[in-house]
PDB file of C-alpha atoms in Angstrom:
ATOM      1  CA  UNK A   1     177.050 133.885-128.869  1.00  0.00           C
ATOM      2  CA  UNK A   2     173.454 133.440-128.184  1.00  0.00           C
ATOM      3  CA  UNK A   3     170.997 136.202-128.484  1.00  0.00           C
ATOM      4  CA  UNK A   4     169.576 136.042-124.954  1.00  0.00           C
ATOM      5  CA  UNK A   5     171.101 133.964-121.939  1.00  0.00           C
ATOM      6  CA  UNK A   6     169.858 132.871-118.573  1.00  0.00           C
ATOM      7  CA  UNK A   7     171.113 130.641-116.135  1.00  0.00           C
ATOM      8  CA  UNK A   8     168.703 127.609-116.283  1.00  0.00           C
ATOM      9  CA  UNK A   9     168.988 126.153-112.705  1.00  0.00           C
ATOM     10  CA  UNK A  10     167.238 124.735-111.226  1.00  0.00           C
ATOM     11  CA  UNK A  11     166.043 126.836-108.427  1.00  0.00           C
ATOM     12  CA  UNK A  12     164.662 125.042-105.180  1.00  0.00           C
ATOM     13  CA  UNK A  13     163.525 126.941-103.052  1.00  0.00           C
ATOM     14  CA  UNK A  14     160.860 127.202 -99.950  1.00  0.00           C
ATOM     15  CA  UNK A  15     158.179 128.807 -99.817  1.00  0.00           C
ATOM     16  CA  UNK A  16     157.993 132.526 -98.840  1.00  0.00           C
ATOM     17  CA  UNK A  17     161.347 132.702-100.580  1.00  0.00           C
ATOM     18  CA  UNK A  18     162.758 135.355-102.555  1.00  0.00           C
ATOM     19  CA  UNK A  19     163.935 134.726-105.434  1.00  0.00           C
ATOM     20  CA  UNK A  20     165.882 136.334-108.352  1.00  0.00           C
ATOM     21  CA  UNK A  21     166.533 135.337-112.096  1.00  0.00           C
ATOM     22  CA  UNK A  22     169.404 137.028-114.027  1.00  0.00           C
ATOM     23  CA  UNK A  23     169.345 137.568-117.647  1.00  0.00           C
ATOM     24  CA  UNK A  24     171.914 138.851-120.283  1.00  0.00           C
ATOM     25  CA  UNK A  25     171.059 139.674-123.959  1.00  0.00           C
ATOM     26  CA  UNK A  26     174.012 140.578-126.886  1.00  0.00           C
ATOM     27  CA  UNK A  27     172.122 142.764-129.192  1.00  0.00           C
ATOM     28  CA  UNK A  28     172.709 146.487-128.148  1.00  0.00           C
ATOM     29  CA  UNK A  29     169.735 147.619-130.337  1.00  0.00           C
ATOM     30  CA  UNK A  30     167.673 145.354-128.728  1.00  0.00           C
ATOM     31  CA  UNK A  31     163.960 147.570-128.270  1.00  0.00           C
ATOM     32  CA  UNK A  32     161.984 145.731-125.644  1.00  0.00           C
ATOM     33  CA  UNK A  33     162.253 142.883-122.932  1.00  0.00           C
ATOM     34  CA  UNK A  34     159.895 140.728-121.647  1.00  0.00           C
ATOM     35  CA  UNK A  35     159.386 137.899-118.882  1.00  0.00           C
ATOM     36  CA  UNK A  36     157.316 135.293-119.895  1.00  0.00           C
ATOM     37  CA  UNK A  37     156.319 132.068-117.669  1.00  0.00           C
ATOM     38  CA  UNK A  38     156.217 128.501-119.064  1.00  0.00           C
ATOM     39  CA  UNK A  39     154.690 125.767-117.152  1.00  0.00           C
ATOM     40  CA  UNK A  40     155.483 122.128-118.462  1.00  0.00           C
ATOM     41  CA  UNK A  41     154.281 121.346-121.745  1.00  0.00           C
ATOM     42  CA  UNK A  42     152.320 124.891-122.441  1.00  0.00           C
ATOM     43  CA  UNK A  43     152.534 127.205-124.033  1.00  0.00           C
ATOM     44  CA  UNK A  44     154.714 130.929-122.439  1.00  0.00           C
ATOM     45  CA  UNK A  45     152.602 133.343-121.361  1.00  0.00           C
ATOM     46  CA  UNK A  46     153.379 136.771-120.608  1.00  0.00           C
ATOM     47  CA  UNK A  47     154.590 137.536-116.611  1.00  0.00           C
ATOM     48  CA  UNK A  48     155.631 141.012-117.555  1.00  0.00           C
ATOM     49  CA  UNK A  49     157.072 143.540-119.322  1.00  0.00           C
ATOM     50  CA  UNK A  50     160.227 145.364-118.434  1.00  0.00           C
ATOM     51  CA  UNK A  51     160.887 148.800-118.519  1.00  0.00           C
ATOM     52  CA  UNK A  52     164.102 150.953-118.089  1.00  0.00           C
ATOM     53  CA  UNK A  53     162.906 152.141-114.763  1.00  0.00           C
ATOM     54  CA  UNK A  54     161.873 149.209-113.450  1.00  0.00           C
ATOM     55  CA  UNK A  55     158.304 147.839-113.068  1.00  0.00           C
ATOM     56  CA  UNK A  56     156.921 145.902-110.202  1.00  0.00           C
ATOM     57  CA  UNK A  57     153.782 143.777-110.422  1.00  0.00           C
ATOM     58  CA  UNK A  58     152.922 142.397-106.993  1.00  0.00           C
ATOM     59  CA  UNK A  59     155.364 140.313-105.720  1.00  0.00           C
ATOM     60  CA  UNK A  60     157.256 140.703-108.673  1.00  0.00           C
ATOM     61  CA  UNK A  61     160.100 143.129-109.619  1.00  0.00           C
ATOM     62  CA  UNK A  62     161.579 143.416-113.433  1.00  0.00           C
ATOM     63  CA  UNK A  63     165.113 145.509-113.480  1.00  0.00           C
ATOM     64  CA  UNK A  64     166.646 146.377-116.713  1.00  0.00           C
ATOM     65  CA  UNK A  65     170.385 147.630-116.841  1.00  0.00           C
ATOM     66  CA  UNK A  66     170.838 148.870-120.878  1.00  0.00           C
ATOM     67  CA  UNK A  67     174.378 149.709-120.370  1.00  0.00           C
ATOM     68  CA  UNK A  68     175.169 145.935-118.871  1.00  0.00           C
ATOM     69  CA  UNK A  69     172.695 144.280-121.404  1.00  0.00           C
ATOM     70  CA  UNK A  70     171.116 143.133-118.013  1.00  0.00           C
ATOM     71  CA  UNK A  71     167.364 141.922-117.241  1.00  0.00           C
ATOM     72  CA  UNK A  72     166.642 140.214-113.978  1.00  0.00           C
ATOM     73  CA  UNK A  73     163.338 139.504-112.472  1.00  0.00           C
ATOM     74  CA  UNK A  74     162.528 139.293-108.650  1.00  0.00           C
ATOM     75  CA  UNK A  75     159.676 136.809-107.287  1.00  0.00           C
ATOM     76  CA  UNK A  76     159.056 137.705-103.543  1.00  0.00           C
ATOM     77  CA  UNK A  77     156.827 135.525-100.989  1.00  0.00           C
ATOM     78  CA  UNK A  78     157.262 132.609-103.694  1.00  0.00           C
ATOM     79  CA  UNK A  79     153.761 130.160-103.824  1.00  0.00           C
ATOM     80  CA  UNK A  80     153.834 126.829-104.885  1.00  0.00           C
ATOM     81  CA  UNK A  81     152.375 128.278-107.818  1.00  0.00           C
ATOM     82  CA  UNK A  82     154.981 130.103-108.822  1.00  0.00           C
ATOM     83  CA  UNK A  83     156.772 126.687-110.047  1.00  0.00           C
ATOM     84  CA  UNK A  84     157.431 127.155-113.361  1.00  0.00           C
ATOM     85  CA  UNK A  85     160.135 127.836-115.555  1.00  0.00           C
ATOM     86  CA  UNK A  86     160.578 131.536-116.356  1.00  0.00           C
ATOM     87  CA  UNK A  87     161.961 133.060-119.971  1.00  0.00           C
ATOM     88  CA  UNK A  88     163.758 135.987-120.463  1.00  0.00           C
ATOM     89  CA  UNK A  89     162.707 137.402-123.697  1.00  0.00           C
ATOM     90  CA  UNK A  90     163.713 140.097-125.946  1.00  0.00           C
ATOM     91  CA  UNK A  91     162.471 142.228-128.875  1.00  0.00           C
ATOM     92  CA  UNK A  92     165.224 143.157-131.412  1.00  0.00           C
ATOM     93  CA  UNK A  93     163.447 144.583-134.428  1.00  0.00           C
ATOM     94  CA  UNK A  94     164.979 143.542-137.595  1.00  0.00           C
ATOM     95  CA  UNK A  95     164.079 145.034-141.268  1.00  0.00           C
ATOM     96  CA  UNK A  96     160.154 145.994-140.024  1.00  0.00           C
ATOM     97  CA  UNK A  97     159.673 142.758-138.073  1.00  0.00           C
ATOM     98  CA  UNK A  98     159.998 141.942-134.511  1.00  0.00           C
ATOM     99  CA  UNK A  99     161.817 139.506-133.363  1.00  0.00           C
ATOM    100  CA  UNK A 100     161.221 137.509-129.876  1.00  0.00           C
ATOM    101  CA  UNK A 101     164.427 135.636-128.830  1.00  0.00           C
ATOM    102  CA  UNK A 102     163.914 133.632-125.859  1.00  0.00           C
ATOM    103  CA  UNK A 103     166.341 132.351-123.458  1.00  0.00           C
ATOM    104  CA  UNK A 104     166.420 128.896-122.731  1.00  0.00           C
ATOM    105  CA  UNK A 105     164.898 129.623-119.308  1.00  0.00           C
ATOM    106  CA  UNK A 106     165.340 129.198-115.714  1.00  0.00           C
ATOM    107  CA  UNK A 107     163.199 126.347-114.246  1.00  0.00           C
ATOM    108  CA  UNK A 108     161.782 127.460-110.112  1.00  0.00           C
ATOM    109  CA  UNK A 109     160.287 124.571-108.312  1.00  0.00           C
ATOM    110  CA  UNK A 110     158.417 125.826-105.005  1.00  0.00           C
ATOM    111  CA  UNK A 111     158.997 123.695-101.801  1.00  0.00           C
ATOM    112  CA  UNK A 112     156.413 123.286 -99.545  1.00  0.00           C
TER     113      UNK A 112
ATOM    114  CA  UNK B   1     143.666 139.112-123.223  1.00  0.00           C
ATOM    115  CA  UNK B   2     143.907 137.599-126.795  1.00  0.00           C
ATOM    116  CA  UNK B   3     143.570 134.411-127.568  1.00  0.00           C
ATOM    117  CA  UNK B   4     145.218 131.941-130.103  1.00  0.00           C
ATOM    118  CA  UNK B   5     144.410 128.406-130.586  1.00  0.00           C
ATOM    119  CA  UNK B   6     146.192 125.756-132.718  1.00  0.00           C
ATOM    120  CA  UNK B   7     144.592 122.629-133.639  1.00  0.00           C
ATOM    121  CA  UNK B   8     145.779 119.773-133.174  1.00  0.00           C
ATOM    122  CA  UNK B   9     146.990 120.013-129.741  1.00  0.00           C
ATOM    123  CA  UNK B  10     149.486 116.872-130.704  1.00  0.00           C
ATOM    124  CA  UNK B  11     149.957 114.179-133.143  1.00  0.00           C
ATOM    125  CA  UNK B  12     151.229 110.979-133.648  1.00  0.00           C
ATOM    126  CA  UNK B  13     152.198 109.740-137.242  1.00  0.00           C
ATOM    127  CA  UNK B  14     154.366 107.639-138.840  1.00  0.00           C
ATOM    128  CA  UNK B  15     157.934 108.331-140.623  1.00  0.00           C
ATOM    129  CA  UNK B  16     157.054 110.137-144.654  1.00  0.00           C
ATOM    130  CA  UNK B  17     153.902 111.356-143.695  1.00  0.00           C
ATOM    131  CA  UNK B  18     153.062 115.354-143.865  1.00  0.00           C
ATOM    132  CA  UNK B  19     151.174 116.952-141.019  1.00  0.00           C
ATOM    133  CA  UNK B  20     149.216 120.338-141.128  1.00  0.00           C
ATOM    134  CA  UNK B  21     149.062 122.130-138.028  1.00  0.00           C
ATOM    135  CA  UNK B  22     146.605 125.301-137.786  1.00  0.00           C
ATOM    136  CA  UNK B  23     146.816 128.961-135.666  1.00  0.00           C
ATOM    137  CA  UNK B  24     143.664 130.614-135.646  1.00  0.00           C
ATOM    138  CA  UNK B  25     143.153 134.166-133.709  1.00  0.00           C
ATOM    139  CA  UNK B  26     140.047 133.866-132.171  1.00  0.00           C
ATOM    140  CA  UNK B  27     139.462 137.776-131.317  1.00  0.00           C
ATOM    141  CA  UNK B  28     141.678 139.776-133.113  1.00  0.00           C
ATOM    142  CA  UNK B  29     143.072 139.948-136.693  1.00  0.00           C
ATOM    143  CA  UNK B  30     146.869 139.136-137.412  1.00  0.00           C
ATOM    144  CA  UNK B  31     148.518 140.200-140.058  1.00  0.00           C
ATOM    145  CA  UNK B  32     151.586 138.896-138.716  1.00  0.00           C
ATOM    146  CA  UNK B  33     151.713 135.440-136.968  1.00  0.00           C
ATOM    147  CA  UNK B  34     155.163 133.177-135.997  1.00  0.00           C
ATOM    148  CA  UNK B  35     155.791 129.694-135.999  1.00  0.00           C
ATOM    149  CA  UNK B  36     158.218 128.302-133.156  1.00  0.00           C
ATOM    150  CA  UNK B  37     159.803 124.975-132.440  1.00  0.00           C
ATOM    151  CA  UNK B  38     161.141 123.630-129.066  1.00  0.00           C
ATOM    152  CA  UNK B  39     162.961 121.121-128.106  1.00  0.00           C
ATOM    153  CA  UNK B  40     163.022 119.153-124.945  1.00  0.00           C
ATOM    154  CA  UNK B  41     165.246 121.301-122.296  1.00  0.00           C
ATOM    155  CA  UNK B  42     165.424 124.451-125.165  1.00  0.00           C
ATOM    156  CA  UNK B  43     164.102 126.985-125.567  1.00  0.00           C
ATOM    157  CA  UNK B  44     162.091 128.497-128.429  1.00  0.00           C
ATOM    158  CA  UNK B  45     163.312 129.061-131.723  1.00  0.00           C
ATOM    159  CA  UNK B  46     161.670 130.722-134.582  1.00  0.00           C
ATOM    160  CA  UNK B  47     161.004 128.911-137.977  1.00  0.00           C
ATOM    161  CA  UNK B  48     159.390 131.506-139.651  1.00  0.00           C
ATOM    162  CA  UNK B  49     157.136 134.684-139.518  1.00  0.00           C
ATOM    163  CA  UNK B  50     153.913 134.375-141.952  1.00  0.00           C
ATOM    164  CA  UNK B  51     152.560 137.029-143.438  1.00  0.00           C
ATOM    165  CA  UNK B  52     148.732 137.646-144.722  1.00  0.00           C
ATOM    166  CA  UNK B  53     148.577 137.895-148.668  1.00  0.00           C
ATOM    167  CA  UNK B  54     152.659 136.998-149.050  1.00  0.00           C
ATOM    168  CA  UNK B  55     155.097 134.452-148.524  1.00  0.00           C
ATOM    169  CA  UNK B  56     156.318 133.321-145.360  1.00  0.00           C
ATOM    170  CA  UNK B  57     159.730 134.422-144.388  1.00  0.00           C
ATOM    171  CA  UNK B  58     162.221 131.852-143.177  1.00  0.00           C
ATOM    172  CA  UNK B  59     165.063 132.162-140.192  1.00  0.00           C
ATOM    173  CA  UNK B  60     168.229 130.774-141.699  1.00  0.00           C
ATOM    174  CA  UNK B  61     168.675 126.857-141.563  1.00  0.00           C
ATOM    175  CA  UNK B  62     164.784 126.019-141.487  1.00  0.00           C
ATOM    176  CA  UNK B  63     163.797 124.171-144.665  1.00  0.00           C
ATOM    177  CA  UNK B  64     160.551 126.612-146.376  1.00  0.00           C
ATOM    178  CA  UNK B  65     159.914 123.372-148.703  1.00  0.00           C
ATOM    179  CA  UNK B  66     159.855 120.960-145.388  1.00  0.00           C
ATOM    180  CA  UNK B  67     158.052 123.658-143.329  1.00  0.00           C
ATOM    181  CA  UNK B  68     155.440 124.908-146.017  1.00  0.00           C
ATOM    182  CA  UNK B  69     153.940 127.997-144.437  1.00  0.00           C
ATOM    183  CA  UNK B  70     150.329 129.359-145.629  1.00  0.00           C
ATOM    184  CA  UNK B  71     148.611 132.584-144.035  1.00  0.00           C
ATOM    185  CA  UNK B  72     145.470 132.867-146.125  1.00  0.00           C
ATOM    186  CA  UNK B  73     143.675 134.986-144.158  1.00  0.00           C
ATOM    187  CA  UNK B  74     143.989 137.698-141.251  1.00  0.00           C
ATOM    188  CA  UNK B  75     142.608 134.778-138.766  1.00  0.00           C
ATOM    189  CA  UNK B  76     144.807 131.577-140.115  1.00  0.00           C
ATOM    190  CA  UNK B  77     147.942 130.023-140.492  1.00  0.00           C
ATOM    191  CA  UNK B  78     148.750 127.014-141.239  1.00  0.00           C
ATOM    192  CA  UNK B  79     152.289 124.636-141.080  1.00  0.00           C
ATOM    193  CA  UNK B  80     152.591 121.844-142.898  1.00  0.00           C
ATOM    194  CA  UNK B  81     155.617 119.355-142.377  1.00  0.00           C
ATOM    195  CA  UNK B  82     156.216 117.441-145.070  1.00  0.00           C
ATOM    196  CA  UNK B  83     157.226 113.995-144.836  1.00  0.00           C
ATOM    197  CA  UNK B  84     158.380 113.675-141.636  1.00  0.00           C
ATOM    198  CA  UNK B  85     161.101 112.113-140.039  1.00  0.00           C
ATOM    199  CA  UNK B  86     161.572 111.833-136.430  1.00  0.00           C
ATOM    200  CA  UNK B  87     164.331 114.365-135.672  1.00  0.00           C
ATOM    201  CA  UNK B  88     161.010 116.186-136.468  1.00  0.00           C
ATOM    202  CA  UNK B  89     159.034 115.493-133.150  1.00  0.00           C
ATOM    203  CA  UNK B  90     159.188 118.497-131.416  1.00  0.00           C
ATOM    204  CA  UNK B  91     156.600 121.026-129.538  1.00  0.00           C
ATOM    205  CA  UNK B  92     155.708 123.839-132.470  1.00  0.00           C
ATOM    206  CA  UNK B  93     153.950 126.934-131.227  1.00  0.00           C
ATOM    207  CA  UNK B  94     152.875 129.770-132.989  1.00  0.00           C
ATOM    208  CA  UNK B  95     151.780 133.244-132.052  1.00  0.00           C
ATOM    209  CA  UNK B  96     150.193 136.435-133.390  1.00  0.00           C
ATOM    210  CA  UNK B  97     150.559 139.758-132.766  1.00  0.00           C
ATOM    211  CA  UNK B  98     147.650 142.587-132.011  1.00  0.00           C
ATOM    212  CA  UNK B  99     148.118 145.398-133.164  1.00  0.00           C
ATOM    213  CA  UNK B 100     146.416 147.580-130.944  1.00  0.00           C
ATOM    214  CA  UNK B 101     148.162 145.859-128.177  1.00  0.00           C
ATOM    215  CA  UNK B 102     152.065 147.100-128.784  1.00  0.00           C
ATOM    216  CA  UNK B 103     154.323 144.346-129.214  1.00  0.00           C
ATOM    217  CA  UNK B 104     152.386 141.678-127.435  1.00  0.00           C
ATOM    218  CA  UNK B 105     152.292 138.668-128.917  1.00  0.00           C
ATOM    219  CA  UNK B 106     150.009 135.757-128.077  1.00  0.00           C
ATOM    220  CA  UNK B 107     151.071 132.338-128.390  1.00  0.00           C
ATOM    221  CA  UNK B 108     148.910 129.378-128.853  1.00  0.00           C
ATOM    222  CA  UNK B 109     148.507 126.821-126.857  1.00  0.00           C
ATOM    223  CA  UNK B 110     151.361 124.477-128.902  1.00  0.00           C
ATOM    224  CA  UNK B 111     151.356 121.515-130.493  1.00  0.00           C
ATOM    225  CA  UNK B 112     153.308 118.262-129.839  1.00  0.00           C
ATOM    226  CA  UNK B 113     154.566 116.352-132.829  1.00  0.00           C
ATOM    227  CA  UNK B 114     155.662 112.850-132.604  1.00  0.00           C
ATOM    228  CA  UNK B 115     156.798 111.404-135.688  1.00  0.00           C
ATOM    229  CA  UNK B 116     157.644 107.530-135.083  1.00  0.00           C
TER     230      UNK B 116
END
């Protein structure tokens, strides 16, 4: 079974949209969870953390359920700039060193 | 934030060659930096975490004397693939982690390997 795993879409959707990802993860000690953004053929780069509680950074809402092994991750108003594909990532640490396992991702393209 | 580069930003080279692909930290010192690999459609998949002063350590199936991992200094690593073959060509990224920023890493910008 695969450390992290998303459903990786595509998602089409207009703009203004809402939109939300869904993310699972197997490891039960798993420490901390992340959203990272990808745009074709660069490098991720950090959208947000997630915290238990839930975090929201403008239009966008992380959720974390730790008794579901659950991470999902809200994009309201989408842009056209939001088009990107979108990695669920998560921190298991493992004999002193941390560990990022991605998910494979879930690619958003933005209508106009 | 941080910043990571890796040089070159891709490469072309024929079949039995060796390519050496560097990770600097620009603004920061990293004890601690990662090299990925992804393939088309996949997502990203540690090879191996290098460590400053010490050997690299290796996730299970990557080849250390293919991959040859060197950290010489708090500000470089460096990944050399030896002789390559194309089920080589690939998009390798690495990343390094600040310490005073909790578990953040910073990835570089990647590096595209086609090995014909």
């Amino acid at each position: 079974r695969k450390e992290v795993e998303q459903d990786p879409g595509p998602f089409n959707v207009p703009e203004g949209a809402t939109v939300a990802f869904n993310c699972t993860y197997s490891n039960s000690a798993s420490q901390s969870f992340f959203w990272y953004r990808q745009d074709c053929r660069k490098e991720p780069k950090l959208l947000m953390s997630v915290y238990s509680s839930g975090n929201e950074d403008g239009r966008f809402t992380a959720q974390l359920n730790r008794a579901s092994q659950y991470i999902s991750l809200l994009i309201r108003d989408s842009k056209l700039s939001d088009s990107a594909t979108y990695l669920c990532v998560v921190n298991t640490q493992q004999t002193g060193a941390n560990n990022l396992f991605f998910g494979t991702g879930t690619r958003l393209t933005v209508i106009p | 934030g941080a910043v990571v580069s890796q040089h070159p930003s891709w490469v072309i080279c024929k079949s039995g060659t060796s390519v050496k692909i560097e990770c600097r930290s620009l603004d920061f010192q990293a004890t601690t930096m990662f090299w990925y690999r992804q393939f088309p459609k996949q997502s990203l998949m540690l090879m191996a975490t290098s460590n400053e002063g010490s050997k690299a350590t290796y996730e299970q199936g990557v080849e250390k004397d293919k991959f040859l991992i060197n950290h010489a200094s708090l500000t470089l690593s460096t990944l050399t693939v030896t002789s390559a073959h194309p089920e080589d060509s690939s998009f390798y990224i690495c990343s390094a982690r600040d310490w005073s920023l909790y578990n953040e890493q910073f990835f570089g910008p990647g590096t595209r390997l086609t090995v014909l």
